[in-house]
Coordinates of C-alpha atoms and ligand atoms in Angstrom, one line a residue:
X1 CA 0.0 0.0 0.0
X2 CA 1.0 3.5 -0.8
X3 CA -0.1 6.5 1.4
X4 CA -0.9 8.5 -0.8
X5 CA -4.5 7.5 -1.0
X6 CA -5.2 6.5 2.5
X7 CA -8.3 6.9 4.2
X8 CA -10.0 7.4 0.7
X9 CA -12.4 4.5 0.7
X10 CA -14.4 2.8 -1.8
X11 CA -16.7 5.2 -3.7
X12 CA -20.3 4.2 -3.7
X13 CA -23.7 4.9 -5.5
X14 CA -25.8 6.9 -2.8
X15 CA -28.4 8.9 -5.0
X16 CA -29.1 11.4 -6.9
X17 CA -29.5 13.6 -2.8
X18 CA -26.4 12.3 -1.4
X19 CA -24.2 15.7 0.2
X20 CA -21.3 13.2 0.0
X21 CA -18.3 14.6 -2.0
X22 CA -17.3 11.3 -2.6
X23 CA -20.1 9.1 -3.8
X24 CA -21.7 8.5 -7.0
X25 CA -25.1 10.5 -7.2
X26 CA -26.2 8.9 -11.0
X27 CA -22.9 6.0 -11.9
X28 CA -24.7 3.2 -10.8
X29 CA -22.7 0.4 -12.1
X30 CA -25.5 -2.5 -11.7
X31 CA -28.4 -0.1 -13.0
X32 CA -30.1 -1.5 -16.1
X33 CA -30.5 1.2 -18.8
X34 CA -32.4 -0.3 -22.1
X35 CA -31.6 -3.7 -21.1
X36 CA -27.8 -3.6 -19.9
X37 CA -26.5 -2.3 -17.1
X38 CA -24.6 0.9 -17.0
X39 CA -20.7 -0.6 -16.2
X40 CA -21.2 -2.5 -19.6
X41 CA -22.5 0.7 -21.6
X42 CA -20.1 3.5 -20.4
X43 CA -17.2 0.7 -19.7
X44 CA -15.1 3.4 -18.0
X45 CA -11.2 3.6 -18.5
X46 CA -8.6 5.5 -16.6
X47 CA -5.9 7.5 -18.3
X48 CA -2.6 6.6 -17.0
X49 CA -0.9 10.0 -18.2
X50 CA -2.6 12.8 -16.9
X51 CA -3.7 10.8 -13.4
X52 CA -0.3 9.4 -12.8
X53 CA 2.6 10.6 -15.3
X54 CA 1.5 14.5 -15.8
X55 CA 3.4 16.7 -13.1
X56 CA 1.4 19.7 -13.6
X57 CA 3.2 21.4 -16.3
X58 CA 2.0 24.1 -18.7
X59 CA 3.8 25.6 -21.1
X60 CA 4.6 28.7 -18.8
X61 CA 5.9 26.5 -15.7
X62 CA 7.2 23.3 -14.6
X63 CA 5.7 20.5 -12.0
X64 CA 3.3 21.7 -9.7
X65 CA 2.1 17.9 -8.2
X66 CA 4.3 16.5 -5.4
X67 CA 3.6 12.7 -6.0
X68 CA 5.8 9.3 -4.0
X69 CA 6.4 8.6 -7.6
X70 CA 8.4 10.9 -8.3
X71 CA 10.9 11.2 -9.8
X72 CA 9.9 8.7 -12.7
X73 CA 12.9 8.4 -14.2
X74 CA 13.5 5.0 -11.6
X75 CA 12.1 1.5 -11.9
X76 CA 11.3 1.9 -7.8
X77 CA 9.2 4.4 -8.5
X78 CA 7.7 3.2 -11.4
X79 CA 6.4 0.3 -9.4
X80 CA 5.4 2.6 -6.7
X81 CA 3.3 5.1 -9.1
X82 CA 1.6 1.2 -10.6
X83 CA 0.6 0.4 -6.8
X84 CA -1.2 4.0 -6.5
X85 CA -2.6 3.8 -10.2
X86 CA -4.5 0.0 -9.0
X87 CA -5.0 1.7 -5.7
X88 CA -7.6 4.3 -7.3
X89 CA -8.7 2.0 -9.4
X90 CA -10.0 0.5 -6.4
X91 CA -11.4 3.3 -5.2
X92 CA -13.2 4.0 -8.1
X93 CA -14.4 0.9 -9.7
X94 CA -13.6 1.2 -13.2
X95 CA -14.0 -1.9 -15.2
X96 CA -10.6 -0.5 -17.5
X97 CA -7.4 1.6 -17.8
X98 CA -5.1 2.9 -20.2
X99 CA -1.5 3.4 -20.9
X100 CA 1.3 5.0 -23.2
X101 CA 4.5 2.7 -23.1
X102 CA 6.2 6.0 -21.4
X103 CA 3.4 6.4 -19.0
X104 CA 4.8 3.2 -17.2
X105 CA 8.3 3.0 -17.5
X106 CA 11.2 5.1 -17.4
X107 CA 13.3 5.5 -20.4
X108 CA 16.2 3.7 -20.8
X109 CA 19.5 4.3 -22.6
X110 CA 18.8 2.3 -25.1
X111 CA 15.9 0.5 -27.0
X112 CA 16.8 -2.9 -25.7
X113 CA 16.9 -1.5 -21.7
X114 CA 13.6 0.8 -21.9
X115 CA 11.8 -2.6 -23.4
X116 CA 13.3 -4.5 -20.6
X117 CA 11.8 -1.6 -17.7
X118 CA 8.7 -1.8 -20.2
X119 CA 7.8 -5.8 -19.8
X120 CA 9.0 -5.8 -16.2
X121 CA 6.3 -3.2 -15.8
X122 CA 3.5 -4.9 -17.6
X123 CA 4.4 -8.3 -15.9
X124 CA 3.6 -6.6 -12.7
X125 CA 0.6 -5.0 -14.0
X126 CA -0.2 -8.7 -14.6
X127 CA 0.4 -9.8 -11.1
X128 CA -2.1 -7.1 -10.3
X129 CA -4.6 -7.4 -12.7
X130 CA -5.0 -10.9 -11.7
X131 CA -6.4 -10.4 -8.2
X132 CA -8.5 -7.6 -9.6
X133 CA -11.7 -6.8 -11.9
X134 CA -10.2 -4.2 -13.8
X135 CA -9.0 -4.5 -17.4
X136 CA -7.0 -3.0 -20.1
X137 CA -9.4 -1.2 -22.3
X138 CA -6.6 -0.3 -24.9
X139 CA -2.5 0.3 -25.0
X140 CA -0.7 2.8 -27.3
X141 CA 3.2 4.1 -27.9
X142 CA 3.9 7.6 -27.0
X143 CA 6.1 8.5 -30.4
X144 CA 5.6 12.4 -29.9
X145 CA 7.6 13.1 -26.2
X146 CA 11.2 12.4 -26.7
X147 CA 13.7 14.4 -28.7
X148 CA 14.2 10.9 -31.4
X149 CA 10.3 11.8 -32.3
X150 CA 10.4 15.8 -33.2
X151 CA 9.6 15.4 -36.5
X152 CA 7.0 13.0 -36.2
X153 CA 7.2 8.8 -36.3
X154 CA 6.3 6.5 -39.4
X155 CA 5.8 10.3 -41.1
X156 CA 9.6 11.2 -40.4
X157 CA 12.2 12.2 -42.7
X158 CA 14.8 9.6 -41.3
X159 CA 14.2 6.1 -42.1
X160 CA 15.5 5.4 -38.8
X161 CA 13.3 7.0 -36.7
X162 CA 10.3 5.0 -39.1
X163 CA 11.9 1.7 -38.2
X164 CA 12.5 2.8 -34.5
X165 CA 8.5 3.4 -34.3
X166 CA 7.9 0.1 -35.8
X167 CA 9.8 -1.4 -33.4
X168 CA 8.2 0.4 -30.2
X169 CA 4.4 0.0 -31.8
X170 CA 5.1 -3.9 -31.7
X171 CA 6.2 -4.1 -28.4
X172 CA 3.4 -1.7 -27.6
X173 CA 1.1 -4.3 -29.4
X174 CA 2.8 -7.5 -27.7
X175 CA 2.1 -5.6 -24.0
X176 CA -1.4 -4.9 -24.8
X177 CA -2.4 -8.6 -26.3
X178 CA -0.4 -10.2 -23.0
X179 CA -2.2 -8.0 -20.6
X180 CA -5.9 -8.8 -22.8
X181 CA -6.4 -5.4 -24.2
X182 CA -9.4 -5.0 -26.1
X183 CA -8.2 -2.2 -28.7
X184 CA -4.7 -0.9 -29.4
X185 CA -5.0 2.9 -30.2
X186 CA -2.2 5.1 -33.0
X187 CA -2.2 8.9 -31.9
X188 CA -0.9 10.7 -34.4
X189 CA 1.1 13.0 -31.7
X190 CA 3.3 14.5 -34.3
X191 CA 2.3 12.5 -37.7
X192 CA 1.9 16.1 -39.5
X193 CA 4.5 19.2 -40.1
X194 CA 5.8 22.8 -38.4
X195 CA 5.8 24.0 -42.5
X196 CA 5.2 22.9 -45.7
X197 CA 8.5 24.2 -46.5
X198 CA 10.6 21.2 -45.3
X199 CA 7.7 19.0 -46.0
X200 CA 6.9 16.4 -48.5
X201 CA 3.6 15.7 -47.4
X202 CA 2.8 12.8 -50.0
X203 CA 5.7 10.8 -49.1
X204 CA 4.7 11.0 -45.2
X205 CA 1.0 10.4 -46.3
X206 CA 2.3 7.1 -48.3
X207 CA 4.3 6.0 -45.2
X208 CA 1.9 6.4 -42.6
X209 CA -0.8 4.5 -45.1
X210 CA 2.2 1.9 -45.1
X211 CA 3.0 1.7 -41.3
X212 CA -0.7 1.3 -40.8
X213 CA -1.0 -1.7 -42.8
X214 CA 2.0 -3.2 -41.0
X215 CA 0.1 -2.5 -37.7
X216 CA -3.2 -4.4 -39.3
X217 CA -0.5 -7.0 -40.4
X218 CA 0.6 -7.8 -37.0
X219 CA -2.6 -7.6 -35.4
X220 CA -3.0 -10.5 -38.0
X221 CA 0.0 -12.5 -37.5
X222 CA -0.1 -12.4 -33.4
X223 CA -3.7 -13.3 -33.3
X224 CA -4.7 -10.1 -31.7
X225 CA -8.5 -10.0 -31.3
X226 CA -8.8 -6.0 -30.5
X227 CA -10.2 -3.5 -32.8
X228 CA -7.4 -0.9 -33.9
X229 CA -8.3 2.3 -33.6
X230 CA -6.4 6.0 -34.7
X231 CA -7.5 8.5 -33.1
X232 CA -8.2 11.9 -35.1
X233 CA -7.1 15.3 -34.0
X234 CA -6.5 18.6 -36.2
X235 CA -3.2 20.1 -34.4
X236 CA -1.3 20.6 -31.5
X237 CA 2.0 19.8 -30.9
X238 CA 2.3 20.0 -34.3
X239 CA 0.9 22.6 -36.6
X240 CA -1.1 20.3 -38.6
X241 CA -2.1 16.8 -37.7
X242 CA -2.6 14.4 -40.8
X243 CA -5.9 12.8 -38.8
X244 CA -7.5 16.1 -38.6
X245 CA -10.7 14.6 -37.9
X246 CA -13.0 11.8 -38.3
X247 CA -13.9 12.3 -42.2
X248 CA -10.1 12.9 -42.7
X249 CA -9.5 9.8 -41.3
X250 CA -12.0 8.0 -42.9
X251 CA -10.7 9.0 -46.4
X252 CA -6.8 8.5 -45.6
X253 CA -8.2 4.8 -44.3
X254 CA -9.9 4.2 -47.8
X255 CA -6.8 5.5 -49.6
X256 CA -4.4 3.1 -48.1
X257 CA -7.4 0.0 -47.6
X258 CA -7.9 -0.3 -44.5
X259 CA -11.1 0.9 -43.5
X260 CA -13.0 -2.1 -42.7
X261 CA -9.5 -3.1 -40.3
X262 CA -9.2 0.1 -38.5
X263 CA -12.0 2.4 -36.4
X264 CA -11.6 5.6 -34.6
X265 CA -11.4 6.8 -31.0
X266 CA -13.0 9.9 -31.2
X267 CA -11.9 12.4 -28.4
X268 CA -14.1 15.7 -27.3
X269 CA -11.4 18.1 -27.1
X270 CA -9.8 17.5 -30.3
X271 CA -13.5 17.4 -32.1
X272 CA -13.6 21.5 -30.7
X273 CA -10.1 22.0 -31.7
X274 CA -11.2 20.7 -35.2
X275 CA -14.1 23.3 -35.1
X276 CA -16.8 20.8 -34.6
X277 CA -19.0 19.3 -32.0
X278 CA -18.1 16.1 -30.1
X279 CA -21.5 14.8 -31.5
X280 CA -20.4 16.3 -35.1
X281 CA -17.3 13.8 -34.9
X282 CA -19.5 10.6 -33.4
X283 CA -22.1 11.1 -35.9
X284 CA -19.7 11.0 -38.7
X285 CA -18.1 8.2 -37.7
X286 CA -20.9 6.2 -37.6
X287 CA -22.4 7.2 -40.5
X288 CA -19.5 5.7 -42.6
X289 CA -19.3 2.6 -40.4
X290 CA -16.0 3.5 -38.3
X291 CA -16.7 4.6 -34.4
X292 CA -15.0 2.5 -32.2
X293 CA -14.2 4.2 -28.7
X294 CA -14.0 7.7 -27.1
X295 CA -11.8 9.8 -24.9
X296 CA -14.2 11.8 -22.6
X297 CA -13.2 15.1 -21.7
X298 CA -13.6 18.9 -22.4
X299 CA -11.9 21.5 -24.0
X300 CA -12.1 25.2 -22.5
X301 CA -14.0 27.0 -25.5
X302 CA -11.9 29.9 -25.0
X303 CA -8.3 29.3 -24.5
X304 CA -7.9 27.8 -28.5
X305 CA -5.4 24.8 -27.1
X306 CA -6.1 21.5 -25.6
X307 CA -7.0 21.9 -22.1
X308 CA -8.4 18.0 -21.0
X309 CA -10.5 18.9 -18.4
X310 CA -13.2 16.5 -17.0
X311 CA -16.2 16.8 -18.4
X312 CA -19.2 18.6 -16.7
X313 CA -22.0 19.3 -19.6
X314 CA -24.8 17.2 -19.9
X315 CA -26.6 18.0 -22.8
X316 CA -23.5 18.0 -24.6
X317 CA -22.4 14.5 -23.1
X318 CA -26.1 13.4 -23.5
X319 CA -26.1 14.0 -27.2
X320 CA -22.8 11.9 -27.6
X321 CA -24.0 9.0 -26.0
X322 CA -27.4 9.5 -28.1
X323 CA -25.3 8.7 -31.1
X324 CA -23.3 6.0 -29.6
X325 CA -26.1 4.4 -28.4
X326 CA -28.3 4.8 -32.0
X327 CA -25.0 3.3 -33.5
X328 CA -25.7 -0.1 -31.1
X329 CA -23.6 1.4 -28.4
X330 CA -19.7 0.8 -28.1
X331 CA -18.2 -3.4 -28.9
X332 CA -14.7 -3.3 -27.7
X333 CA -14.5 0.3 -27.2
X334 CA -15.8 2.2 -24.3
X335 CA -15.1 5.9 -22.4
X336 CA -11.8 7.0 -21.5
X337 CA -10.9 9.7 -19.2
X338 CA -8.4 11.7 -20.8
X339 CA -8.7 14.2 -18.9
X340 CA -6.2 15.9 -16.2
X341 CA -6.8 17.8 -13.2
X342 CA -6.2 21.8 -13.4
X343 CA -2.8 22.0 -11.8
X344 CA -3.5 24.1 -8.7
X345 CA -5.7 20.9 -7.9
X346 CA -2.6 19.4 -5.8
X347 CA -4.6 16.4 -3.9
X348 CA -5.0 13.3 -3.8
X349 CA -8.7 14.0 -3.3
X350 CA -8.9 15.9 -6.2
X351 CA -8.3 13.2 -8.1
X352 CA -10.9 10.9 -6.8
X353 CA -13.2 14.2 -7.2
X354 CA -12.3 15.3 -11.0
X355 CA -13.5 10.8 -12.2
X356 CA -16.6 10.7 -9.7
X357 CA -17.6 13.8 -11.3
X358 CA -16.9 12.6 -15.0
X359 CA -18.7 9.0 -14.5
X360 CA -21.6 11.1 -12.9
X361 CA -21.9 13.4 -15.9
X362 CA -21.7 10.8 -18.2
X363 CA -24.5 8.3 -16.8
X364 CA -26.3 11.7 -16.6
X365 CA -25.7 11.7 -20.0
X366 CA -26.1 8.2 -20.6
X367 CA -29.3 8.2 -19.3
X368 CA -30.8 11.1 -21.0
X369 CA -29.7 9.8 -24.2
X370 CA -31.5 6.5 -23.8
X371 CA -34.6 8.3 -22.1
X372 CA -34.5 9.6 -26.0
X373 CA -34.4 6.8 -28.0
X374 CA -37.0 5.0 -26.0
X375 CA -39.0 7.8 -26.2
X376 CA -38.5 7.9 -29.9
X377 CA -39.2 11.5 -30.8
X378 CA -35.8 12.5 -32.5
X379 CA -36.7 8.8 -34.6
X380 CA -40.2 10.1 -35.6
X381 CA -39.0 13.7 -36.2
X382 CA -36.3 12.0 -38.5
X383 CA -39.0 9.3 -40.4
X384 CA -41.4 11.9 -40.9
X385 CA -38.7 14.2 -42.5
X386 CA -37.3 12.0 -44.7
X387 CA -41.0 9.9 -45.5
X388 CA -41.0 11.1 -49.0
X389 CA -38.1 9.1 -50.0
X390 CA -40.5 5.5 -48.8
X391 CA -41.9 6.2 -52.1
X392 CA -41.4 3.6 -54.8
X393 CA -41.3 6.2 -57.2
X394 CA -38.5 8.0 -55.5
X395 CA -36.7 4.6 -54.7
X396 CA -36.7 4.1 -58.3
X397 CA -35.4 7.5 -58.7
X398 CA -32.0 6.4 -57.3
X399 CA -31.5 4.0 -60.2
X400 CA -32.3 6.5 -62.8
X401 CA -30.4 8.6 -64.6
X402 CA -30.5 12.5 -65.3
X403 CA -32.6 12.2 -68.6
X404 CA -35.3 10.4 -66.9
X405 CA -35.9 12.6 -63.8
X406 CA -35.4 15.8 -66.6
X407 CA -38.2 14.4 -68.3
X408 CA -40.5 14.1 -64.9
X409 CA -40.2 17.7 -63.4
X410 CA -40.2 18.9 -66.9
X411 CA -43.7 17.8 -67.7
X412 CA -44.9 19.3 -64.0
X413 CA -45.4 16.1 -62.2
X414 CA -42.5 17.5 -59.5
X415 CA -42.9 20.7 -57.7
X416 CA -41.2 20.7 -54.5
X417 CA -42.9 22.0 -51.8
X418 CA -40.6 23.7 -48.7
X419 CA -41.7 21.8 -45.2
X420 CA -40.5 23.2 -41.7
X421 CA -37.3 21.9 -40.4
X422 CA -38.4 22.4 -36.9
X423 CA -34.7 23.1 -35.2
X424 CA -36.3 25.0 -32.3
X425 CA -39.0 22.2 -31.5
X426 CA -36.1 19.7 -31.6
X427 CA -33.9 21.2 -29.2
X428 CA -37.2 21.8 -26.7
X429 CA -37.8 18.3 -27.5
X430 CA -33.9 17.6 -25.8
X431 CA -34.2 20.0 -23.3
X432 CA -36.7 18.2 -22.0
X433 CA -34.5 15.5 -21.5
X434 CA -31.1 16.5 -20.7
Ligands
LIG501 MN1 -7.1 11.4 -26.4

């Protein structure tokens, strides 16, 4: 046991009235909602990074936490920051987690000695896991942090740094599949460019197509039974991010064939750094067959950068999981906190505070969303919109050509009349809800 927790015990559901600080007023885990419970919708994931490898940095000052892992540059207190990272997850009940291979281990001096801290680290993450409910929702390499990655990974100028990511994303890939990960995520961190000036942006397209399609081949040769899953965002670090967003994505996976192999974790702050909506970037996924997971958090609509805070907005969550739920609701993927506390929030407490109150907002939003599809009304609202097109006549009209329709509206059998889109009943419609 680690101190640094102690005292904090177990949270638990105690309704919607409960003064508690520390107790779930809407997660209830074993609550049915349309038919399953609420653990198995939401299937919760902690963020290894921001809880336990983030020392409150910003890019105008250095580490504000004081943590008994630190410094992390040790194997001690690598095993010392896993024992408080299983400790909350404890606490909190979470049925998953998530790592970065640097979240875990220090780096070593060379490949062959930070793989060996790596796998002593995930063989006690075993150890652990074993005596424990909580699982790995999904592993990933961080190839954006050290100085070898500046110019980006499988997009970088030096063939060497390509073969060096290759290397790390399989060993990322063998830690995941031994520990029974159920997605392995690629974050483009700095798969993009500073300028066009030193860039050849085909060639890095072409080799990102092709390190993808090593990843799927892998996946394929090791048996791995996950969904892979890249995970868009527009910018920052870099200037420009290749997987600007989920309809980028989609197209750069149908260039290089993979788009029936490879599915999206969609992430809320980088849908608002992309200028959309986080139900903007879920709905487009879906719609072309490709949402796999998503990273729950919130961007300050302000500041322009990514701030990861927790989330706290119902309707907005509400409409998220509306989408995820119409889509069937998530397979392998589920909700990640990536989210970090604000860095003057120095306790352990806060931590604990900053995921109750996430899970809360998002079984808020959970529920609201499925309070609307059993209800129906967005449904209706959407058949009666589109009814015309139950027509045989306007079926047929798909398979026609131009000259045929010409000849219709032509002879004054067509003439479209303009019917209400009703935005404003709509959104009282969700506001009754949310
Ligand atoms: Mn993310």
């Amino acid at each position: 046991m680690t101190e640094f927790f102690n005292g904090i015990a177990p949270i638990a559901y105690e309704g919607p009235d409960s003064p508690n600080p520390l107790a779930f007023r809407h997660y209830n885990p074993d609550e049915i909602v349309m038919g399953k419970r609420m653990e198995d919708h939401l299937r919760f994931a902690i963020a290894y990074w921001h809880s336990f490898a983030w020392e409150g940095n910003d890019p105008f000052g250095g580490q504000t936490f004081v943590r008994p892992w630190h410094p992390q540059d040790r194997m001690a207190t690598a095993r010392t920051k896993a024992d408080a990272a299983f400790e909350m997850f404890d606490i909190l009940g979470q049925p998953y987690f998530c790592w970065h291979d640097a979240d875990i281990r220090p780096e070593g001096d060379s490949f062959a000695e930070s793989l060996k801290n790596f796998e002593e680290i995930i063989a006690y993450f075993e150890e652990k896991m074993s005596i424990r409910k909580v699982k790995l929702l999904w592993g990933t390499a961080n190839m954006f942090s050290h100085r070898r990655w500046m110019s980006g990974a499988s997009t970088n100028p030096d063939p060497d740094v390509f073969a060096y990511s290759a290397a790390t994303v399989k060993t990322c890939m063998d830690a995941t599949m031994k520990l029974g990960g159920e997605n392995y995520v690629l974050w483009g961190g700095r798969e993009g460019y500073e300028t066009l000036l030193n860039t050849d942006m085909g060639r890095e397209l072409d080799h990102m197509g092709r390190f993808l399609n090593m990843v799927v081949d892998y996946k394929h040769k090791i048996g791995f039974k996950g969904t892979i899953l890249v995970e868009p965002k527009p910018q920052e670090p870099s200037k420009h991010q290749y997987d600007h967003d989920a309809a980028t994505c989609y197209g750069f996976l149908q260039k290089y064939g993979l788009e029936s192999e490879v599915k999206l974790n969609l992430e809320q702050g980088h849908a608002i750094l992309a200028g959309h909506s986080f139900e903007h970037e879920i709905a487009t996924a879906a719609a072309l067959g490709v949402l796999g997971s998503i990273d729950m958090n919130r961007n300050d609509y302000q500041s322009g950068w990514d701030t990861d805070q927790f989330p706290n907005n119902v309707p907005e969550v509400a409409l998220a999981y509306y989408h995820i739920l119409k889509d069937g609701g998530f397979t392998t993927g589920g909700t990640n906190f990536d989210a970090k506390l604000r860095r003057q929030s120095l306790d352990a407490e806060d931590l604990i505070a900053a995921h109750v109150g996430g899970m809360d907002i998002c079984a808020r939003g959970l529920k609201a969303a499925a309070a609307m599809i059993e209800d129906g009304g967005l449904e209706d609202a959407l058949k009666e919109r589109y009814a015309g097109w139950d027509s045989p006549e306007a079926q047929a009209m798909l398979n026609s050509d131009f000259d045929t329709i010409f000849e219709k509206v032509n002879s004054g059998a067509i003439n479209p009349a303009p019917k209400s889109g009703r935005q404003e009943m709509l959104e009282n419609y969700v506001n009754r809800f949310v």
